[in-house]
mmCIF file of C-alpha atoms in Angstrom:
data_model
loop_
_atom_site.group_PDB
_atom_site.id
_atom_site.type_symbol
_atom_site.label_atom_id
_atom_site.label_comp_id
_atom_site.label_asym_id
_atom_site.label_seq_id
_atom_site.Cartn_x
_atom_site.Cartn_y
_atom_site.Cartn_z
ATOM 1 C CA MET Q 1 80.926 89.416 78.741
ATOM 2 C CA THR Q 2 77.892 91.548 77.911
ATOM 3 C CA PHE Q 3 77.286 92.797 81.457
ATOM 4 C CA VAL Q 4 80.558 94.728 81.806
ATOM 5 C CA SER Q 5 82.197 97.486 79.816
ATOM 6 C CA GLN Q 6 85.310 96.499 77.869
ATOM 7 C CA VAL Q 7 86.771 100.035 78.056
ATOM 8 C CA GLU Q 8 88.677 101.386 81.072
ATOM 9 C CA LEU Q 9 87.693 105.059 81.298
ATOM 10 C CA LYS Q 10 89.719 108.040 82.496
ATOM 11 C CA SER Q 11 87.098 110.684 83.323
ATOM 12 C CA ILE Q 12 83.706 111.038 84.978
ATOM 13 C CA ASP Q 13 82.242 112.629 81.840
ATOM 14 C CA GLU Q 14 82.970 109.458 79.852
ATOM 15 C CA ALA Q 15 81.607 107.212 82.617
ATOM 16 C CA LEU Q 16 78.280 109.057 82.826
ATOM 17 C CA LYS Q 17 77.634 108.143 79.179
ATOM 18 C CA ASP Q 18 78.053 104.402 79.850
ATOM 19 C CA GLU Q 19 75.282 102.559 81.733
ATOM 20 C CA LYS Q 20 77.647 99.818 82.913
ATOM 21 C CA TRP Q 21 80.011 102.288 84.578
ATOM 22 C CA ILE Q 22 77.049 104.162 86.092
ATOM 23 C CA VAL Q 23 76.001 100.889 87.738
ATOM 24 C CA ALA Q 24 79.537 100.467 89.081
ATOM 25 C CA MET Q 25 79.494 103.997 90.533
ATOM 26 C CA HIS Q 26 76.107 103.366 92.159
ATOM 27 C CA GLU Q 27 77.516 100.229 93.783
ATOM 28 C CA GLU Q 28 80.328 102.303 95.309
ATOM 29 C CA LEU Q 29 78.016 105.014 96.663
ATOM 30 C CA ASN Q 30 75.548 102.380 97.834
ATOM 31 C CA GLN Q 31 78.218 100.813 100.038
ATOM 32 C CA PHE Q 32 79.166 104.225 101.425
ATOM 33 C CA ILE Q 33 75.626 104.765 102.665
ATOM 34 C CA ARG Q 34 75.237 101.223 103.974
ATOM 35 C CA ASN Q 35 78.381 101.636 106.112
ATOM 36 C CA ASP Q 36 77.482 105.190 107.226
ATOM 37 C CA VAL Q 37 80.679 106.498 105.655
ATOM 38 C CA TRP Q 38 79.306 109.994 104.946
ATOM 39 C CA PHE Q 39 76.180 112.162 105.023
ATOM 40 C CA MET Q 40 75.265 115.386 103.246
ATOM 41 C CA VAL Q 41 75.577 118.742 105.078
ATOM 42 C CA PRO Q 42 75.313 122.363 103.896
ATOM 43 C CA LYS Q 43 78.563 123.964 102.825
ATOM 44 C CA ILE Q 44 80.275 125.701 105.744
ATOM 45 C CA ASP Q 45 82.262 128.887 105.247
ATOM 46 C CA GLN Q 46 85.948 129.048 106.209
ATOM 47 C CA ILE Q 47 86.233 125.250 106.112
ATOM 48 C CA ASN Q 48 88.741 123.538 103.830
ATOM 49 C CA ILE Q 49 86.780 121.281 101.473
ATOM 50 C CA ILE Q 50 88.590 118.199 100.141
ATOM 51 C CA GLY Q 51 87.834 117.293 96.536
ATOM 52 C CA THR Q 52 86.957 113.823 95.250
ATOM 53 C CA LYS Q 53 87.835 111.837 92.175
ATOM 54 C CA TRP Q 54 86.527 108.708 90.483
ATOM 55 C CA VAL Q 55 89.006 105.959 89.598
ATOM 56 C CA PHE Q 56 87.849 103.396 87.018
ATOM 57 C CA ARG Q 57 89.477 99.963 86.702
ATOM 58 C CA ASN Q 58 88.592 96.683 85.000
ATOM 59 C CA LYS Q 59 89.138 93.488 86.991
ATOM 60 C CA VAL Q 60 90.367 90.622 84.834
ATOM 61 C CA VAL Q 61 90.957 86.908 85.283
ATOM 62 C CA GLU Q 62 94.410 85.538 86.133
ATOM 63 C CA SER Q 63 95.398 85.097 82.496
ATOM 64 C CA GLY Q 64 94.742 88.795 81.886
ATOM 65 C CA GLY Q 65 92.197 88.270 79.112
ATOM 66 C CA MET Q 66 88.511 88.315 80.052
ATOM 67 C CA ILE Q 67 87.147 91.268 82.043
ATOM 68 C CA THR Q 68 85.039 90.076 84.971
ATOM 69 C CA ARG Q 69 83.996 93.331 86.601
ATOM 70 C CA ASN Q 70 83.968 97.118 86.257
ATOM 71 C CA LYS Q 71 85.118 98.675 89.520
ATOM 72 C CA ALA Q 72 84.548 102.369 90.192
ATOM 73 C CA THR Q 73 86.234 103.761 93.314
ATOM 74 C CA LEU Q 74 85.602 107.197 94.782
ATOM 75 C CA VAL Q 75 88.729 108.602 96.451
ATOM 76 C CA ALA Q 76 89.396 111.829 98.313
ATOM 77 C CA LYS Q 77 92.142 114.139 97.056
ATOM 78 C CA GLY Q 78 94.141 113.796 100.238
ATOM 79 C CA TYR Q 79 97.212 115.383 98.699
ATOM 80 C CA ILE Q 80 95.678 118.862 99.220
ATOM 81 C CA GLN Q 81 95.575 118.401 103.007
ATOM 82 C CA GLU Q 82 98.112 120.026 105.312
ATOM 83 C CA GLU Q 83 99.617 118.231 108.291
ATOM 84 C CA GLY Q 84 98.374 119.658 111.575
ATOM 85 C CA ILE Q 85 95.391 121.343 109.880
ATOM 86 C CA ASP Q 86 93.510 118.629 108.003
ATOM 87 C CA TYR Q 87 95.240 115.586 109.505
ATOM 88 C CA ASP Q 88 97.644 114.604 112.275
ATOM 89 C CA GLU Q 89 98.864 111.173 111.190
ATOM 90 C CA THR Q 90 98.654 108.755 108.280
ATOM 91 C CA PHE Q 91 98.240 104.996 108.118
ATOM 92 C CA ALA Q 92 97.500 102.330 105.542
ATOM 93 C CA PRO Q 93 95.314 99.501 106.938
ATOM 94 C CA VAL Q 94 96.106 96.907 104.281
ATOM 95 C CA ALA Q 95 97.053 93.241 104.470
ATOM 96 C CA ARG Q 96 100.776 92.567 104.817
ATOM 97 C CA LEU Q 97 102.168 90.144 102.265
ATOM 98 C CA GLU Q 98 103.845 88.232 105.092
ATOM 99 C CA ALA Q 99 100.362 87.502 106.445
ATOM 100 C CA VAL Q 100 99.302 86.109 103.057
ATOM 101 C CA ARG Q 101 102.365 83.855 102.828
ATOM 102 C CA LEU Q 102 101.878 82.778 106.450
ATOM 103 C CA LEU Q 103 98.297 81.740 105.685
ATOM 104 C CA LEU Q 104 99.438 79.755 102.634
ATOM 105 C CA SER Q 105 102.109 78.006 104.697
ATOM 106 C CA PHE Q 106 99.614 77.210 107.445
ATOM 107 C CA ALA Q 107 97.213 75.764 104.857
ATOM 108 C CA CYS Q 108 99.959 73.376 103.696
ATOM 109 C CA ILE Q 109 100.791 72.330 107.255
ATOM 110 C CA SER Q 110 97.122 71.734 108.094
ATOM 111 C CA ASP Q 111 96.378 70.091 104.726
ATOM 112 C CA PHE Q 112 93.374 72.172 103.650
ATOM 113 C CA LYS Q 113 92.514 74.121 100.527
ATOM 114 C CA LEU Q 114 91.926 77.853 100.314
ATOM 115 C CA PHE Q 115 88.997 79.347 98.437
ATOM 116 C CA HIS Q 116 88.557 82.881 97.190
ATOM 117 C CA MET Q 117 85.550 85.095 97.956
ATOM 118 C CA ASP Q 118 85.037 88.531 96.459
ATOM 119 C CA VAL Q 119 83.566 91.342 98.556
ATOM 120 C CA LYS Q 120 82.048 94.159 96.536
ATOM 121 C CA ARG Q 121 83.300 96.809 98.949
ATOM 122 C CA ALA Q 122 85.481 96.434 102.032
ATOM 123 C CA PHE Q 123 86.027 99.349 104.425
ATOM 124 C CA LEU Q 124 89.143 98.774 106.507
ATOM 125 C CA ASN Q 125 89.459 102.218 108.085
ATOM 126 C CA GLY Q 126 88.352 102.799 111.642
ATOM 127 C CA VAL Q 127 86.099 105.610 112.805
ATOM 128 C CA ILE Q 128 87.618 109.089 112.321
ATOM 129 C CA ASN Q 129 86.990 111.305 115.348
ATOM 130 C CA ASP Q 130 87.669 114.568 113.478
ATOM 131 C CA GLU Q 131 85.209 116.182 111.079
ATOM 132 C CA VAL Q 132 86.283 115.901 107.430
ATOM 133 C CA PHE Q 133 84.395 117.780 104.704
ATOM 134 C CA VAL Q 134 84.482 116.252 101.241
ATOM 135 C CA LEU Q 135 82.887 117.562 98.063
ATOM 136 C CA GLN Q 136 79.813 115.807 96.726
ATOM 137 C CA PRO Q 137 80.897 113.119 94.200
ATOM 138 C CA PRO Q 138 81.190 114.755 90.778
ATOM 139 C CA GLY Q 139 78.462 113.850 88.314
ATOM 140 C CA PHE Q 140 75.763 113.122 90.886
ATOM 141 C CA GLU Q 141 73.012 115.429 92.149
ATOM 142 C CA ASP Q 142 71.149 115.024 95.436
ATOM 143 C CA HIS Q 143 68.259 113.089 93.894
ATOM 144 C CA GLN Q 144 70.655 110.609 92.294
ATOM 145 C CA HIS Q 145 72.110 109.235 95.504
ATOM 146 C CA PRO Q 146 71.563 105.449 95.703
ATOM 147 C CA LYS Q 147 69.364 103.671 98.203
ATOM 148 C CA HIS Q 148 70.609 101.405 100.955
ATOM 149 C CA GLY Q 149 71.753 97.998 99.724
ATOM 150 C CA GLU Q 150 72.870 94.625 101.014
ATOM 151 C CA PHE Q 151 76.398 93.439 101.690
ATOM 152 C CA GLY Q 152 77.547 91.637 98.554
ATOM 153 C CA MET Q 153 79.884 88.639 98.409
ATOM 154 C CA SER Q 154 80.462 86.066 95.707
ATOM 155 C CA MET Q 155 82.369 82.769 95.616
ATOM 156 C CA MET Q 156 85.324 82.899 93.202
ATOM 157 C CA GLY Q 157 86.294 79.238 93.450
ATOM 158 C CA GLU Q 158 89.645 77.789 94.494
ATOM 159 C CA HIS Q 159 92.168 80.435 95.533
ATOM 160 C CA SER Q 160 94.470 81.057 92.555
ATOM 161 C CA PHE Q 161 95.101 84.801 92.172
ATOM 162 C CA PHE Q 162 95.395 87.475 94.866
ATOM 163 C CA LEU Q 163 97.051 90.934 94.891
ATOM 164 C CA GLY Q 164 99.082 90.033 91.817
ATOM 165 C CA LEU Q 165 100.238 86.726 93.349
ATOM 166 C CA GLN Q 166 99.545 83.524 91.442
ATOM 167 C CA VAL Q 167 98.747 80.587 93.728
ATOM 168 C CA LYS Q 168 98.814 76.999 92.454
ATOM 169 C CA GLN Q 169 97.392 74.505 94.963
ATOM 170 C CA SER Q 170 97.948 70.752 94.740
ATOM 171 C CA LYS Q 171 98.096 67.743 97.032
ATOM 172 C CA LYS Q 172 101.881 68.096 97.226
ATOM 173 C CA GLY Q 173 101.846 71.756 98.254
ATOM 174 C CA ILE Q 174 101.397 75.338 97.078
ATOM 175 C CA PHE Q 175 103.460 77.180 94.473
ATOM 176 C CA LEU Q 176 103.528 80.976 94.753
ATOM 177 C CA SER Q 177 104.738 83.101 91.819
ATOM 178 C CA GLN Q 178 104.266 86.381 89.935
ATOM 179 C CA ALA Q 179 104.895 85.241 86.362
ATOM 180 C CA LYS Q 180 102.093 87.372 84.924
ATOM 181 C CA TYR Q 181 103.385 90.490 86.672
ATOM 182 C CA TYR Q 182 106.970 89.805 85.504
ATOM 183 C CA LYS Q 183 105.875 89.846 81.887
ATOM 184 C CA GLU Q 184 103.889 93.077 82.373
ATOM 185 C CA ILE Q 185 106.896 94.828 83.929
ATOM 186 C CA LEU Q 186 109.294 93.661 81.203
ATOM 187 C CA LYS Q 187 106.913 94.952 78.545
ATOM 188 C CA ARG Q 188 106.271 98.226 80.382
ATOM 189 C CA PHE Q 189 109.973 99.083 80.546
ATOM 190 C CA GLU Q 190 110.668 97.761 77.028
ATOM 191 C CA MET Q 191 112.850 94.919 78.297
ATOM 192 C CA ASP Q 192 110.806 91.978 76.988
ATOM 193 C CA ASN Q 193 113.387 91.339 74.235
ATOM 194 C CA CYS Q 194 116.486 91.954 76.352
ATOM 195 C CA LYS Q 195 119.309 89.494 76.956
ATOM 196 C CA GLU Q 196 119.184 87.385 80.108
ATOM 197 C CA ALA Q 197 121.535 87.854 83.074
ATOM 198 C CA PRO Q 198 122.705 84.953 85.297
ATOM 199 C CA THR Q 199 122.445 86.929 88.571
ATOM 200 C CA PRO Q 200 120.478 89.977 89.807
ATOM 201 C CA MET Q 201 123.697 91.900 90.480
ATOM 202 C CA SER Q 202 127.358 91.605 89.609
ATOM 203 C CA THR Q 203 129.621 90.499 92.473
ATOM 204 C CA ASN Q 204 131.957 93.452 91.883
ATOM 205 C CA CYS Q 205 129.145 96.027 91.635
ATOM 206 C CA TYR Q 206 129.813 99.236 93.557
ATOM 207 C CA MET Q 207 127.124 101.907 93.791
ATOM 208 C CA ASP Q 208 127.561 105.442 95.051
ATOM 209 C CA ALA Q 209 125.881 108.814 94.501
ATOM 210 C CA ASP Q 210 127.703 109.185 91.137
ATOM 211 C CA ILE Q 211 127.542 112.998 91.363
ATOM 212 C CA ALA Q 212 129.121 113.487 87.935
ATOM 213 C CA GLY Q 213 126.916 110.852 86.291
ATOM 214 C CA ILE Q 214 124.220 111.406 83.652
ATOM 215 C CA VAL Q 215 120.814 112.206 85.200
ATOM 216 C CA VAL Q 216 117.905 109.949 84.162
ATOM 217 C CA ASP Q 217 114.131 110.404 84.373
ATOM 218 C CA GLN Q 218 113.304 110.280 88.086
ATOM 219 C CA ASN Q 219 109.685 109.198 87.563
ATOM 220 C CA LYS Q 220 110.716 106.306 85.338
ATOM 221 C CA PHE Q 221 113.399 105.164 87.797
ATOM 222 C CA ARG Q 222 111.015 105.334 90.745
ATOM 223 C CA GLY Q 223 108.383 103.420 88.797
ATOM 224 C CA LEU Q 224 110.916 100.702 88.035
ATOM 225 C CA ILE Q 225 112.053 100.413 91.657
ATOM 226 C CA GLY Q 226 108.456 100.338 92.909
ATOM 227 C CA SER Q 227 107.632 97.520 90.489
ATOM 228 C CA LEU Q 228 110.713 95.553 91.536
ATOM 229 C CA LEU Q 229 109.888 96.004 95.225
ATOM 230 C CA PHE Q 230 106.507 94.393 94.624
ATOM 231 C CA LEU Q 231 108.219 91.502 92.844
ATOM 232 C CA THR Q 232 110.146 90.729 96.046
ATOM 233 C CA ALA Q 233 106.850 89.326 97.379
ATOM 234 C CA SER Q 234 107.808 85.980 95.808
ATOM 235 C CA ARG Q 235 111.474 86.547 94.891
ATOM 236 C CA PRO Q 236 113.536 86.971 98.107
ATOM 237 C CA TYR Q 237 116.875 86.686 96.285
ATOM 238 C CA ILE Q 238 116.420 90.023 94.488
ATOM 239 C CA MET Q 239 115.646 91.843 97.749
ATOM 240 C CA PHE Q 240 119.195 93.077 98.433
ATOM 241 C CA ALA Q 241 119.805 94.301 94.871
ATOM 242 C CA VAL Q 242 116.443 96.111 94.704
ATOM 243 C CA CYS Q 243 116.867 97.766 98.108
ATOM 244 C CA LEU Q 244 120.368 98.900 97.130
ATOM 245 C CA CYS Q 245 118.985 100.630 94.019
ATOM 246 C CA ASP Q 246 116.157 102.044 96.122
ATOM 247 C CA ARG Q 247 118.635 104.242 98.033
ATOM 248 C CA PHE Q 248 119.279 106.425 94.962
ATOM 249 C CA GLN Q 249 115.690 107.367 94.049
ATOM 250 C CA SER Q 250 116.151 111.013 95.021
ATOM 251 C CA SER Q 251 118.779 111.615 92.326
ATOM 252 C CA PRO Q 252 119.037 108.604 89.980
ATOM 253 C CA LYS Q 253 121.864 108.461 87.475
ATOM 254 C CA GLU Q 254 122.516 106.316 84.413
ATOM 255 C CA SER Q 255 124.760 103.996 86.432
ATOM 256 C CA HIS Q 256 121.922 103.323 88.894
ATOM 257 C CA LEU Q 257 119.446 102.628 86.083
ATOM 258 C CA LYS Q 258 121.912 100.177 84.521
ATOM 259 C CA VAL Q 259 122.071 98.158 87.758
ATOM 260 C CA ALA Q 260 118.268 98.172 88.081
ATOM 261 C CA LYS Q 261 117.868 96.991 84.484
ATOM 262 C CA ARG Q 262 120.223 94.085 85.182
ATOM 263 C CA ILE Q 263 117.655 92.853 87.709
ATOM 264 C CA LEU Q 264 115.060 92.868 84.912
ATOM 265 C CA LYS Q 265 117.468 90.911 82.698
ATOM 266 C CA TYR Q 266 117.787 88.319 85.457
ATOM 267 C CA LEU Q 267 113.993 88.105 85.774
ATOM 268 C CA LYS Q 268 113.712 87.640 82.014
ATOM 269 C CA GLY Q 269 115.279 84.190 82.314
ATOM 270 C CA THR Q 270 113.530 83.188 85.551
ATOM 271 C CA THR Q 271 109.899 84.209 85.008
ATOM 272 C CA ASN Q 272 108.564 80.837 86.188
ATOM 273 C CA VAL Q 273 110.538 80.805 89.448
ATOM 274 C CA GLY Q 274 108.693 81.300 92.746
ATOM 275 C CA LEU Q 275 108.210 79.892 96.247
ATOM 276 C CA TRP Q 276 107.285 76.274 96.993
ATOM 277 C CA TYR Q 277 105.378 75.426 100.183
ATOM 278 C CA PRO Q 278 105.306 71.611 100.637
ATOM 279 C CA SER Q 279 102.385 69.844 102.309
ATOM 280 C CA HIS Q 280 102.634 68.091 105.678
ATOM 281 C CA SER Q 281 105.590 70.220 106.707
ATOM 282 C CA SER Q 282 106.675 70.590 110.336
ATOM 283 C CA LYS Q 283 105.443 73.373 112.606
ATOM 284 C CA HIS Q 284 108.879 74.602 113.719
ATOM 285 C CA LEU Q 285 109.515 78.348 113.390
ATOM 286 C CA VAL Q 286 113.103 79.396 112.707
ATOM 287 C CA GLY Q 287 114.517 82.899 112.219
ATOM 288 C CA TYR Q 288 117.841 83.698 110.532
ATOM 289 C CA SER Q 289 119.695 86.973 110.973
ATOM 290 C CA ASP Q 290 122.885 88.438 109.531
ATOM 291 C CA SER Q 291 124.566 91.811 109.123
ATOM 292 C CA ASP Q 292 127.537 93.262 107.260
ATOM 293 C CA ILE Q 293 129.506 95.681 109.403
ATOM 294 C CA VAL Q 294 129.876 99.133 107.745
ATOM 295 C CA GLY Q 295 128.647 97.615 104.483
ATOM 296 C CA CYS Q 296 127.602 100.969 103.007
ATOM 297 C CA LYS Q 297 130.669 102.789 101.685
ATOM 298 C CA LEU Q 298 128.891 106.173 101.736
ATOM 299 C CA ASP Q 299 127.885 106.528 105.404
ATOM 300 C CA ARG Q 300 129.521 103.436 106.993
ATOM 301 C CA LYS Q 301 126.165 102.002 108.124
ATOM 302 C CA SER Q 302 125.445 98.279 108.238
ATOM 303 C CA THR Q 303 122.860 96.402 106.182
ATOM 304 C CA SER Q 304 120.929 93.702 108.011
ATOM 305 C CA GLY Q 305 119.153 90.761 106.477
ATOM 306 C CA THR Q 306 116.626 88.405 108.070
ATOM 307 C CA CYS Q 307 114.392 85.555 106.965
ATOM 308 C CA HIS Q 308 111.862 83.354 108.736
ATOM 309 C CA VAL Q 309 110.923 79.775 107.921
ATOM 310 C CA LEU Q 310 107.862 77.882 109.149
ATOM 311 C CA GLY Q 311 108.593 74.201 108.654
ATOM 312 C CA SER Q 312 109.960 74.126 105.079
ATOM 313 C CA SER Q 313 108.196 77.329 103.949
ATOM 314 C CA LEU Q 314 109.948 80.682 103.664
ATOM 315 C CA ILE Q 315 107.360 83.241 104.782
ATOM 316 C CA SER Q 316 109.198 86.462 105.641
ATOM 317 C CA TRP Q 317 112.440 88.243 104.730
ATOM 318 C CA HIS Q 318 113.945 91.705 104.487
ATOM 319 C CA SER Q 319 117.154 93.578 103.690
ATOM 320 C CA LYS Q 320 117.551 97.004 105.258
ATOM 321 C CA LYS Q 321 120.276 99.545 105.898
ATOM 322 C CA LYS Q 322 120.281 100.447 109.588
ATOM 323 C CA ALA Q 323 119.613 103.961 110.838
ATOM 324 C CA CYS Q 324 122.683 104.078 113.108
ATOM 325 C CA VAL Q 325 126.372 103.262 112.736
ATOM 326 C CA ALA Q 326 127.453 100.116 114.598
ATOM 327 C CA LEU Q 327 130.737 100.407 116.508
ATOM 328 C CA SER Q 328 131.559 96.699 116.302
ATOM 329 C CA THR Q 329 130.624 93.497 114.509
ATOM 330 C CA THR Q 330 128.859 92.268 117.658
ATOM 331 C CA GLU Q 331 126.721 95.408 117.860
ATOM 332 C CA ALA Q 332 125.762 95.109 114.186
ATOM 333 C CA GLU Q 333 124.709 91.484 114.736
ATOM 334 C CA TYR Q 334 122.614 92.409 117.786
ATOM 335 C CA ILE Q 335 120.820 95.175 115.880
ATOM 336 C CA ALA Q 336 119.958 92.704 113.127
ATOM 337 C CA ALA Q 337 118.843 90.125 115.705
ATOM 338 C CA GLU Q 338 116.468 92.675 117.236
ATOM 339 C CA SER Q 339 114.654 93.093 113.896
ATOM 340 C CA CYS Q 340 114.525 89.328 113.483
ATOM 341 C CA CYS Q 341 113.001 88.778 116.937
ATOM 342 C CA ALA Q 342 110.411 91.540 116.444
ATOM 343 C CA GLN Q 343 109.184 89.826 113.274
ATOM 344 C CA ILE Q 344 109.142 86.447 115.025
ATOM 345 C CA LEU Q 345 106.842 87.820 117.749
ATOM 346 C CA TRP Q 346 104.490 89.139 115.057
ATOM 347 C CA ILE Q 347 104.456 85.739 113.302
ATOM 348 C CA LYS Q 348 103.928 83.933 116.615
ATOM 349 C CA LYS Q 349 100.874 86.096 117.387
ATOM 350 C CA HIS Q 350 99.358 85.357 113.962
ATOM 351 C CA LEU Q 351 99.915 81.623 114.378
ATOM 352 C CA GLU Q 352 98.111 81.787 117.718
ATOM 353 C CA ASP Q 353 95.173 83.441 115.911
ATOM 354 C CA PHE Q 354 95.174 80.382 113.615
ATOM 355 C CA GLY Q 355 95.075 78.111 116.679
ATOM 356 C CA LEU Q 356 98.705 77.022 116.334
ATOM 357 C CA LYS Q 357 100.868 77.535 119.417
ATOM 358 C CA VAL Q 358 104.632 77.530 118.871
ATOM 359 C CA SER Q 359 106.477 76.735 122.097
ATOM 360 C CA LYS Q 360 110.082 76.698 120.872
ATOM 361 C CA ILE Q 361 111.499 79.196 118.366
ATOM 362 C CA VAL Q 362 115.068 79.031 117.069
ATOM 363 C CA VAL Q 363 116.956 82.193 116.123
ATOM 364 C CA ALA Q 364 120.188 81.641 114.198
ATOM 365 C CA LEU Q 365 122.754 84.460 113.985
ATOM 366 C CA LEU Q 366 124.847 83.961 110.850
#
């Protein structure tokens, strides 16, 4: 395309030499003014000023080839703030993936298609009561600030790609997968030519702190675990193995990396696997809960697992080591059931927002 830059830049100095990226930056600042996000004030002495930084990204089509848009985002350097001085609490107002899967399942039940609309800028944060002082965006003087603009939206056609999730809609149902992301992760960690593994984890695998083990690059290990955690959005059966590896991020050893790489080897042979949501499914909501008593050999804590099914569509699941030690099998099961019921109430409230009232909910303790 001739209206977008083909190069993803790293610095503001490079962007200011490219008209297409300047337009993208003006769009960002234009939306700030339209939403009354900030206004200019004189610099105040003895006030901590938070810096800003431009982040430049190219948005591409699902196949990963053609660039459709240059997106410039201005972010505050929040990492220089101190708790109790510059902020009191943190939150991330983003869409939960369970909500996305719930919407897809509801679309199948109600037999309607989903379409994708792109909003140029969306501000999800609420009003901040405290005063926050941020530096003027680098590369722009006072006379260069953009004028007020209109709220921009564009129709993207039938819903097929969202937050790294590939959505295939048909009359028979919806297929949800992350095949494109799998291939990117395998290439990133140089595992695209590796041998395939039949399962995510060996049945006799035992993981501990491995104090005497060989230390590996912590950043690389954390990057791998973070990527695998995102893959659980459409692959529930790797959840336990990924969460088990996640426990050793503070001091990863070679043995931990070997187990994590086995998950990649399993994904290598199952890149086209995902979730299938059939059309005209029932509206029954069922929750399943289970727990292994003292499953962790290090601190004797239990690991609970839950999943939730709407009709024939799996929409929510998790595997988590509990914060306390259960004194009996019954107590461990009740703790897991509590997490299951809390998620069910959240799902029930969302279904009511869709206009679907669920009168009877089944909870199965396994």
